[in-house]
Amino acid sequence: MSDVMQSGTFSSIEVPNRFALAPMTRTSAEADGTPNALMADHYEGYAKGGFGLVITEGTYTDDKASQGYANQPGIINDTHVAGWKTIIDRVHAGGSKIFVQLMHAGAQFQANRYTHQPLGPSEVTPKGAPLGLYGDQQTWQTPSAMTETDIRAAVDGFARAAANAKAAGFDGIEIHGANGYLLNQFLSTHFNKREDGYGGSLDNRLRLVLEVVRAVRKAVGNRYPVGIRLSQATVTDPDYQLPEGESGFRTVVEAVRDAGADFVHTTDGEVNRKHFVEGDQSLASVAASVEGVELIINGGIDETNYQDMANQFPGALLAVGKKALANPDFVQRLKDGKEIGDLDFAMLQPKATITNELAWREKNAA
Ligand SMILES: Cc1cc2nc3c(=O)[nH]c(=O)nc-3n(C[C@H](O)[C@H](O)[C@H](O)COP(=O)(O)O)c2cc1C
């Protein structure tokens, strides 16, 4: 794909252009995790606004400890699947493809209707404070260190959720391995203090990530897009660095590819942030240099730099977050040469719900 506005193939599916909506949690599902009409309108808006690929918000994978936020959507039963089907149909009718992001919150746990006890690699809380955008919790709860049984249940949850996603009609799956949620916690030396086969060396810290990629791949078969989002940063610790640096990150990308991932989605504050303990590359440039895996890049992509990004990362999809929240028709606006505004965070206050966004839009429409 040479031109960012041209259709092409990504992970074996046809996309109408190279813009993706970045996954963004909106805590607007029903209390039982069922995606609803409000969400269908919301996601359809991005398809109509020109995004070639819509990636959903982080969606929980089991009825144990995977849910992290109240009103987060799930994909663990037939009711959830039916809710997603409506959304998928609306996005497809709008001309876009849609991937679901499968997420286990791990220690980044603010609310869960199935359990009060968070699980994580070790009894270590995230840095900083819980996210006010998603709930009123003031402090993190201390997670229990996952037993082998908990780990098996989490892997099985991802596999069942993946099968549900395929049955619902999603065009592909993004596993959430970034931003400080469970899989990222296992990779992180802040969270992971384990002394068994899941802790210590990078190979051990990668073990759960690879088990999940393999289980998801097995659940959906070979010719179905599966990828994983990766970061060093977490939502409350933007400066965390893997001690293994650039070469360690390359090992991670190669390993997820070998386990069955078609694509890697890198996310950082800026696509080109050089933030490894050694070396002068970004997450995106390391991932781009690994053969046999496709790429989605994310972090600070806007109307001024998208063409440079597209040229710098040929074939990669460009995932847009805050600019898309501010302008659901971001891609159409680029095509039409229209003005593109910045996100006013008041739109996500006091909580990042779609209802609050709509109220903000009504108030600011004049
Ligand atoms: C309100 C909000 C919710 C988010 N929820 C998620 C999420 O569910 N999953 C995820 O991987 N990233 C999530 N992110 C991070 C974005 O996907 C993206 O990485 C981040 O906004 C940086 O990209 P940008 O500079 O284009 O905004 C969220 C960001 C925002 C602003």
Tab-separated table of C-alpha atoms and ligand atoms in Angstrom:
chain	number	residue	atom	x	y	z
A	1	MET	CA	0.000	0.000	0.000
A	2	SER	CA	1.830	3.112	-1.141
A	3	ASP	CA	-0.798	5.753	-0.486
A	4	VAL	CA	-2.362	6.100	2.914
A	5	MET	CA	-5.829	6.672	1.442
A	6	GLN	CA	-5.684	3.665	-0.868
A	7	SER	CA	-7.167	0.264	-0.185
A	8	GLY	CA	-4.867	-2.653	0.402
A	9	THR	CA	-4.348	-5.869	2.294
A	10	PHE	CA	-3.573	-6.082	5.967
A	11	SER	CA	-3.193	-9.455	7.684
A	12	SER	CA	-4.982	-11.117	4.764
A	13	ILE	CA	-8.039	-8.837	4.820
A	14	GLU	CA	-8.869	-5.976	2.505
A	15	VAL	CA	-8.900	-2.532	4.192
A	16	PRO	CA	-10.184	0.586	2.426
A	17	ASN	CA	-7.302	2.763	3.665
A	18	ARG	CA	-4.460	2.679	6.194
A	19	PHE	CA	-6.156	4.496	9.065
A	20	ALA	CA	-7.229	2.555	12.141
A	21	LEU	CA	-9.233	3.775	15.096
A	22	ALA	CA	-7.051	3.114	18.176
A	23	PRO	CA	-8.751	1.025	20.889
A	24	MET	CA	-10.421	3.317	23.427
A	25	THR	CA	-12.283	2.256	26.545
A	26	ARG	CA	-15.590	4.085	26.980
A	27	THR	CA	-17.210	2.122	29.849
A	28	SER	CA	-20.601	2.441	28.169
A	29	ALA	CA	-21.776	-1.178	27.907
A	30	GLU	CA	-24.637	-2.555	30.009
A	31	ALA	CA	-23.695	-3.487	33.585
A	32	ASP	CA	-23.469	-7.148	32.514
A	33	GLY	CA	-20.970	-6.312	29.772
A	34	THR	CA	-23.415	-6.403	26.859
A	35	PRO	CA	-22.571	-3.983	24.036
A	36	ASN	CA	-25.557	-1.733	23.357
A	37	ALA	CA	-27.143	0.656	20.840
A	38	LEU	CA	-25.156	3.608	22.163
A	39	MET	CA	-21.948	1.753	21.348
A	40	ALA	CA	-23.269	0.766	17.917
A	41	ASP	CA	-23.896	4.434	17.054
A	42	HIS	CA	-20.485	5.318	18.443
A	43	TYR	CA	-18.502	2.768	16.439
A	44	GLU	CA	-20.558	3.297	13.293
A	45	GLY	CA	-19.572	6.973	13.493
A	46	TYR	CA	-15.897	6.099	13.020
A	47	ALA	CA	-16.683	3.847	10.057
A	48	LYS	CA	-18.732	6.588	8.425
A	49	GLY	CA	-15.948	9.019	9.338
A	50	GLY	CA	-13.586	7.083	7.097
A	51	PHE	CA	-11.451	4.855	9.354
A	52	GLY	CA	-10.494	1.784	7.320
A	53	LEU	CA	-10.230	-0.345	10.443
A	54	VAL	CA	-12.004	0.097	13.759
A	55	ILE	CA	-10.335	-1.519	16.776
A	56	THR	CA	-12.726	-1.846	19.693
A	57	GLU	CA	-12.025	-0.867	23.255
A	58	GLY	CA	-10.437	-3.450	25.565
A	59	THR	CA	-13.031	-6.219	26.001
A	60	TYR	CA	-12.917	-8.697	28.846
A	61	THR	CA	-12.393	-12.378	28.260
A	62	ASP	CA	-13.706	-14.419	31.185
A	63	ASP	CA	-16.054	-14.447	34.171
A	64	LYS	CA	-13.144	-14.479	36.584
A	65	ALA	CA	-10.703	-11.611	37.018
A	66	SER	CA	-10.333	-10.212	33.478
A	67	GLN	CA	-12.814	-7.344	33.746
A	68	GLY	CA	-11.152	-4.130	34.939
A	69	TYR	CA	-13.818	-1.449	34.735
A	70	ALA	CA	-17.527	-1.078	35.457
A	71	ASN	CA	-19.555	-1.056	32.212
A	72	GLN	CA	-16.661	-2.452	30.227
A	73	PRO	CA	-17.906	-4.719	27.405
A	74	GLY	CA	-17.234	-8.443	27.520
A	75	ILE	CA	-17.246	-11.203	24.937
A	76	ILE	CA	-17.870	-14.239	27.097
A	77	ASN	CA	-21.474	-15.301	26.382
A	78	ASP	CA	-24.178	-15.348	23.706
A	79	THR	CA	-25.711	-12.067	24.877
A	80	HIS	CA	-22.377	-10.299	24.493
A	81	VAL	CA	-21.901	-11.894	21.067
A	82	ALA	CA	-25.350	-10.732	19.941
A	83	GLY	CA	-24.562	-7.171	21.077
A	84	TRP	CA	-21.283	-7.173	19.175
A	85	LYS	CA	-22.984	-8.580	16.043
A	86	THR	CA	-25.095	-5.440	15.765
A	87	ILE	CA	-22.007	-3.251	16.091
A	88	ILE	CA	-20.078	-5.312	13.547
A	89	ASP	CA	-22.946	-5.071	11.036
A	90	ARG	CA	-23.148	-1.290	11.462
A	91	VAL	CA	-19.385	-0.853	11.033
A	92	HIS	CA	-19.384	-3.105	7.965
A	93	ALA	CA	-22.318	-1.185	6.498
A	94	GLY	CA	-20.239	1.968	7.037
A	95	GLY	CA	-17.529	0.466	4.839
A	96	SER	CA	-14.903	-0.462	7.476
A	97	LYS	CA	-13.394	-3.559	9.002
A	98	ILE	CA	-13.485	-4.190	12.742
A	99	PHE	CA	-11.125	-6.016	15.125
A	100	VAL	CA	-11.914	-6.679	18.765
A	101	GLN	CA	-9.308	-5.953	21.421
A	102	LEU	CA	-9.212	-8.791	23.969
A	103	MET	CA	-8.064	-7.610	27.368
A	104	HIS	CA	-7.373	-9.058	30.799
A	105	ALA	CA	-6.951	-6.252	33.332
A	106	GLY	CA	-4.750	-8.158	35.783
A	107	ALA	CA	-3.587	-5.824	38.560
A	108	GLN	CA	-4.985	-2.747	36.784
A	109	PHE	CA	-8.359	-3.600	38.226
A	110	GLN	CA	-10.924	-1.002	39.264
A	111	ALA	CA	-14.246	-2.870	39.083
A	112	ASN	CA	-15.322	-6.415	38.258
A	113	ARG	CA	-18.784	-7.961	38.566
A	114	TYR	CA	-17.465	-11.522	38.980
A	115	THR	CA	-14.836	-11.132	41.715
A	116	HIS	CA	-13.530	-8.559	44.168
A	117	GLN	CA	-9.997	-9.915	44.081
A	118	PRO	CA	-7.596	-8.777	41.358
A	119	LEU	CA	-5.011	-11.212	40.047
A	120	GLY	CA	-1.561	-10.376	38.756
A	121	PRO	CA	1.828	-11.967	38.248
A	122	SER	CA	2.818	-11.012	41.821
A	123	GLU	CA	1.453	-9.099	44.777
A	124	VAL	CA	2.479	-5.781	43.231
A	125	THR	CA	0.163	-2.852	42.562
A	126	PRO	CA	0.446	-0.488	39.591
A	127	LYS	CA	2.265	2.789	40.174
A	128	GLY	CA	0.231	5.951	40.680
A	129	ALA	CA	-3.519	6.089	41.189
A	130	PRO	CA	-6.484	4.386	39.477
A	131	LEU	CA	-7.951	6.163	36.462
A	132	GLY	CA	-10.624	8.684	37.409
A	133	LEU	CA	-11.967	8.475	33.845
A	134	TYR	CA	-13.218	4.962	34.560
A	135	GLY	CA	-14.261	4.942	38.207
A	136	ASP	CA	-14.021	6.539	41.627
A	137	GLN	CA	-11.496	4.133	43.155
A	138	GLN	CA	-8.804	6.055	45.016
A	139	THR	CA	-6.215	3.332	45.539
A	140	TRP	CA	-5.192	0.144	43.788
A	141	GLN	CA	-6.048	-3.137	45.464
A	142	THR	CA	-3.180	-5.537	45.983
A	143	PRO	CA	-3.528	-8.425	43.519
A	144	SER	CA	-3.076	-12.072	44.434
A	145	ALA	CA	-0.196	-13.744	42.646
A	146	MET	CA	-1.713	-16.022	40.002
A	147	THR	CA	-1.529	-19.754	40.615
A	148	GLU	CA	-1.020	-22.219	37.753
A	149	THR	CA	-4.792	-22.779	37.844
A	150	ASP	CA	-5.448	-19.034	37.521
A	151	ILE	CA	-3.025	-18.867	34.595
A	152	ARG	CA	-4.734	-21.782	32.815
A	153	ALA	CA	-8.117	-20.125	33.348
A	154	ALA	CA	-6.863	-16.825	31.907
A	155	VAL	CA	-5.438	-18.550	28.811
A	156	ASP	CA	-8.672	-20.516	28.337
A	157	GLY	CA	-10.630	-17.270	28.687
A	158	PHE	CA	-8.669	-15.653	25.862
A	159	ALA	CA	-9.209	-18.746	23.687
A	160	ARG	CA	-12.972	-18.861	24.293
A	161	ALA	CA	-13.281	-15.104	23.795
A	162	ALA	CA	-11.393	-15.453	20.497
A	163	ALA	CA	-13.773	-18.171	19.311
A	164	ASN	CA	-16.703	-15.937	20.308
A	165	ALA	CA	-15.149	-13.020	18.407
A	166	LYS	CA	-14.862	-15.072	15.250
A	167	ALA	CA	-18.426	-16.352	15.639
A	168	ALA	CA	-19.684	-12.791	16.153
A	169	GLY	CA	-18.183	-11.802	12.802
A	170	PHE	CA	-15.207	-9.686	13.816
A	171	ASP	CA	-12.631	-9.398	11.020
A	172	GLY	CA	-9.751	-10.056	13.394
A	173	ILE	CA	-8.431	-9.996	16.937
A	174	GLU	CA	-5.997	-7.741	18.735
A	175	ILE	CA	-4.697	-9.205	21.991
A	176	HIS	CA	-3.981	-6.465	24.535
A	177	GLY	CA	-0.357	-6.937	25.535
A	178	ALA	CA	0.301	-3.258	26.276
A	179	ASN	CA	-0.327	-0.406	28.705
A	180	GLY	CA	0.112	-2.291	31.968
A	181	TYR	CA	-2.693	-4.857	31.674
A	182	LEU	CA	-2.152	-8.531	32.516
A	183	LEU	CA	0.055	-9.663	29.616
A	184	ASN	CA	2.144	-6.510	29.840
A	185	GLN	CA	2.442	-7.092	33.600
A	186	PHE	CA	4.034	-10.485	33.007
A	187	LEU	CA	6.608	-8.851	30.691
A	188	SER	CA	7.280	-6.061	33.185
A	189	THR	CA	9.940	-6.327	35.888
A	190	HIS	CA	7.908	-3.840	37.945
A	191	PHE	CA	4.946	-6.215	38.211
A	192	ASN	CA	6.525	-9.615	37.706
A	193	LYS	CA	8.563	-10.832	40.692
A	194	ARG	CA	7.786	-14.513	40.140
A	195	GLU	CA	10.371	-17.171	40.743
A	196	ASP	CA	8.681	-19.902	38.719
A	197	GLY	CA	8.714	-20.508	34.957
A	198	TYR	CA	6.712	-17.305	34.358
A	199	GLY	CA	9.179	-14.896	36.002
A	200	GLY	CA	12.799	-13.857	35.899
A	201	SER	CA	14.348	-14.080	32.422
A	202	LEU	CA	12.690	-12.467	29.417
A	203	ASP	CA	11.924	-15.934	28.041
A	204	ASN	CA	10.060	-16.756	31.236
A	205	ARG	CA	8.257	-13.402	31.365
A	206	LEU	CA	7.166	-13.997	27.770
A	207	ARG	CA	5.737	-17.426	28.536
A	208	LEU	CA	2.155	-16.348	29.311
A	209	VAL	CA	2.066	-13.924	26.373
A	210	LEU	CA	3.048	-16.725	24.007
A	211	GLU	CA	0.621	-19.186	25.563
A	212	VAL	CA	-2.177	-16.693	24.939
A	213	VAL	CA	-1.123	-15.980	21.340
A	214	ARG	CA	-0.949	-19.724	20.615
A	215	ALA	CA	-4.288	-20.411	22.305
A	216	VAL	CA	-6.009	-17.600	20.399
A	217	ARG	CA	-4.473	-18.742	17.125
A	218	LYS	CA	-5.612	-22.303	17.786
A	219	ALA	CA	-9.137	-21.127	18.608
A	220	VAL	CA	-9.589	-19.208	15.345
A	221	GLY	CA	-7.540	-21.240	12.861
A	222	ASN	CA	-4.788	-20.169	10.527
A	223	ARG	CA	-6.394	-17.791	8.084
A	224	TYR	CA	-7.838	-15.292	10.519
A	225	PRO	CA	-6.087	-12.049	11.509
A	226	VAL	CA	-4.569	-12.178	14.992
A	227	GLY	CA	-2.140	-9.668	16.439
A	228	ILE	CA	-0.986	-8.164	19.687
A	229	ARG	CA	-0.585	-4.629	20.999
A	230	LEU	CA	2.751	-4.034	22.725
A	231	SER	CA	4.260	-1.187	24.751
A	232	GLN	CA	6.793	-0.522	27.444
A	233	ALA	CA	4.700	2.291	28.941
A	234	THR	CA	1.729	1.593	31.178
A	235	VAL	CA	-1.262	3.849	31.798
A	236	THR	CA	0.231	5.064	35.082
A	237	ASP	CA	3.942	4.688	34.266
A	238	PRO	CA	4.737	6.181	30.865
A	239	ASP	CA	8.489	5.797	31.393
A	240	TYR	CA	8.816	2.095	32.244
A	241	GLN	CA	11.614	0.434	30.239
A	242	LEU	CA	12.282	-3.236	29.602
A	243	PRO	CA	15.699	-4.002	31.088
A	244	GLU	CA	16.508	-6.023	27.960
A	245	GLY	CA	16.138	-2.899	25.792
A	246	GLU	CA	15.905	-2.849	22.033
A	247	SER	CA	17.208	-6.371	21.542
A	248	GLY	CA	14.768	-7.669	24.167
A	249	PHE	CA	11.871	-6.007	22.395
A	250	ARG	CA	12.999	-7.532	19.109
A	251	THR	CA	12.944	-10.931	20.839
A	252	VAL	CA	9.362	-10.248	21.967
A	253	VAL	CA	8.215	-9.333	18.449
A	254	GLU	CA	9.909	-12.374	16.898
A	255	ALA	CA	8.464	-14.641	19.557
A	256	VAL	CA	4.860	-13.463	19.130
A	257	ARG	CA	5.258	-13.826	15.356
A	258	ASP	CA	6.513	-17.384	15.792
A	259	ALA	CA	3.619	-18.119	18.160
A	260	GLY	CA	1.114	-17.145	15.460
A	261	ALA	CA	0.652	-13.361	15.472
A	262	ASP	CA	0.159	-11.802	12.033
A	263	PHE	CA	0.669	-8.283	13.301
A	264	VAL	CA	2.104	-6.234	16.120
A	265	HIS	CA	0.584	-2.921	17.193
A	266	THR	CA	3.147	-0.696	18.886
A	267	THR	CA	1.996	2.134	21.109
A	268	ASP	CA	4.009	4.846	22.805
A	269	GLY	CA	3.575	8.548	23.615
A	270	GLU	CA	4.964	9.270	20.152
A	271	VAL	CA	5.476	6.749	17.346
A	272	ASN	CA	9.154	7.707	17.078
A	273	ARG	CA	9.960	8.043	20.777
A	274	LYS	CA	13.420	6.583	21.379
A	275	HIS	CA	13.016	5.138	24.815
A	276	PHE	CA	14.947	1.899	25.118
A	277	VAL	CA	17.580	1.527	27.852
A	278	GLU	CA	20.114	1.224	25.036
A	279	GLY	CA	20.043	1.930	21.314
A	280	ASP	CA	18.400	4.701	19.333
A	281	GLN	CA	15.298	3.081	17.904
A	282	SER	CA	11.612	3.384	18.707
A	283	LEU	CA	9.258	0.493	19.427
A	284	ALA	CA	7.788	0.990	15.956
A	285	SER	CA	11.130	0.945	14.155
A	286	VAL	CA	12.249	-2.221	15.944
A	287	ALA	CA	8.958	-3.954	15.096
A	288	ALA	CA	9.162	-2.713	11.486
A	289	SER	CA	12.576	-4.316	11.110
A	290	VAL	CA	11.295	-7.782	12.042
A	291	GLU	CA	10.354	-9.789	8.981
A	292	GLY	CA	7.155	-11.752	8.667
A	293	VAL	CA	4.943	-9.634	10.902
A	294	GLU	CA	2.726	-6.717	9.887
A	295	LEU	CA	2.568	-3.491	11.823
A	296	ILE	CA	0.121	-1.003	13.306
A	297	ILE	CA	1.758	2.117	14.735
A	298	ASN	CA	0.265	4.454	17.335
A	299	GLY	CA	1.173	7.527	19.337
A	300	GLY	CA	0.652	11.179	18.440
A	301	ILE	CA	-0.426	10.635	14.833
A	302	ASP	CA	-2.239	13.723	13.574
A	303	GLU	CA	-3.052	15.784	10.490
A	304	THR	CA	0.478	17.221	10.364
A	305	ASN	CA	2.560	14.048	10.494
A	306	TYR	CA	0.462	11.185	9.096
A	307	GLN	CA	2.012	11.331	5.642
A	308	ASP	CA	5.540	11.193	7.103
A	309	MET	CA	4.504	8.234	9.255
A	310	ALA	CA	2.998	6.447	6.278
A	311	ASN	CA	6.177	7.007	4.278
A	312	GLN	CA	8.422	5.988	7.145
A	313	PHE	CA	6.474	2.772	7.810
A	314	PRO	CA	5.358	1.494	4.400
A	315	GLY	CA	2.442	-0.884	4.676
A	316	ALA	CA	1.759	-0.147	8.350
A	317	LEU	CA	-1.679	0.921	9.542
A	318	LEU	CA	-1.785	4.243	11.404
A	319	ALA	CA	-3.860	4.026	14.603
A	320	VAL	CA	-5.307	7.324	15.792
A	321	GLY	CA	-6.626	7.859	19.327
A	322	LYS	CA	-7.239	11.344	20.736
A	323	LYS	CA	-7.535	13.040	17.343
A	324	ALA	CA	-10.219	10.481	16.464
A	325	LEU	CA	-12.116	11.140	19.687
A	326	ALA	CA	-12.099	14.827	18.838
A	327	ASN	CA	-12.918	14.165	15.158
A	328	PRO	CA	-14.727	10.851	14.534
A	329	ASP	CA	-14.609	11.892	10.859
A	330	PHE	CA	-10.824	12.522	11.029
A	331	VAL	CA	-10.126	10.587	7.805
A	332	GLN	CA	-12.955	12.206	5.872
A	333	ARG	CA	-11.759	15.621	7.071
A	334	LEU	CA	-8.266	14.894	5.774
A	335	LYS	CA	-9.736	13.930	2.417
A	336	ASP	CA	-11.855	17.088	2.304
A	337	GLY	CA	-9.076	19.367	3.562
A	338	LYS	CA	-11.247	20.403	6.517
A	339	GLU	CA	-10.003	21.713	9.845
A	340	ILE	CA	-9.144	19.126	12.509
A	341	GLY	CA	-9.560	20.054	16.163
A	342	ASP	CA	-7.766	18.880	19.296
A	343	LEU	CA	-9.391	16.771	21.985
A	344	ASP	CA	-10.975	18.783	24.776
A	345	PHE	CA	-10.639	16.464	27.781
A	346	ALA	CA	-13.825	17.989	29.201
A	347	MET	CA	-15.550	15.693	26.677
A	348	LEU	CA	-14.495	12.709	28.828
A	349	GLN	CA	-15.504	14.215	32.187
A	350	PRO	CA	-16.399	13.255	34.793
A	351	LYS	CA	-16.159	9.771	33.204
A	352	ALA	CA	-15.121	8.733	29.698
A	353	THR	CA	-18.606	7.509	28.774
A	354	ILE	CA	-20.298	7.956	25.416
A	355	THR	CA	-23.213	9.655	27.198
A	356	ASN	CA	-20.865	12.321	28.567
A	357	GLU	CA	-19.345	12.767	25.119
A	358	LEU	CA	-22.782	13.291	23.593
A	359	ALA	CA	-23.703	15.821	26.289
A	360	TRP	CA	-20.447	17.689	25.656
A	361	ARG	CA	-21.097	17.702	21.895
A	362	GLU	CA	-24.594	19.063	22.381
A	363	LYS	CA	-23.333	21.810	24.691
A	364	ASN	CA	-20.533	22.762	22.317
A	365	ALA	CA	-22.511	22.445	19.095
A	366	ALA	CA	-23.555	26.098	18.949
B	1	LIG	C1	-10.194	7.560	26.567
B	1	LIG	C2	-9.104	6.610	26.164
B	1	LIG	C3	-9.308	5.234	26.304
B	1	LIG	C4	-8.317	4.318	25.934
B	1	LIG	N1	-8.567	2.968	26.036
B	1	LIG	C5	-7.677	2.071	25.541
B	1	LIG	C6	-7.985	0.682	25.452
B	1	LIG	O1	-9.090	0.222	25.787
B	1	LIG	N2	-7.045	-0.157	24.953
B	1	LIG	C7	-5.814	0.301	24.538
B	1	LIG	O2	-4.975	-0.488	24.098
B	1	LIG	N3	-5.509	1.627	24.584
B	1	LIG	C8	-6.411	2.515	25.041
B	1	LIG	N4	-6.132	3.854	25.007
B	1	LIG	C9	-4.872	4.325	24.390
B	1	LIG	C10	-5.091	4.694	22.922
B	1	LIG	O3	-5.431	3.538	22.163
B	1	LIG	C11	-3.822	5.302	22.307
B	1	LIG	O4	-2.775	4.386	22.448
B	1	LIG	C12	-3.415	6.614	22.977
B	1	LIG	O5	-4.501	7.516	23.047
B	1	LIG	C13	-2.251	7.274	22.209
B	1	LIG	O6	-2.612	7.476	20.848
B	1	LIG	P1	-2.989	8.976	20.333
B	1	LIG	O7	-1.746	9.807	20.549
B	1	LIG	O8	-3.363	8.827	18.905
B	1	LIG	O9	-4.114	9.457	21.210
B	1	LIG	C14	-7.094	4.789	25.410
B	1	LIG	C15	-6.886	6.179	25.272
B	1	LIG	C16	-7.879	7.082	25.625
B	1	LIG	C17	-7.633	8.562	25.407
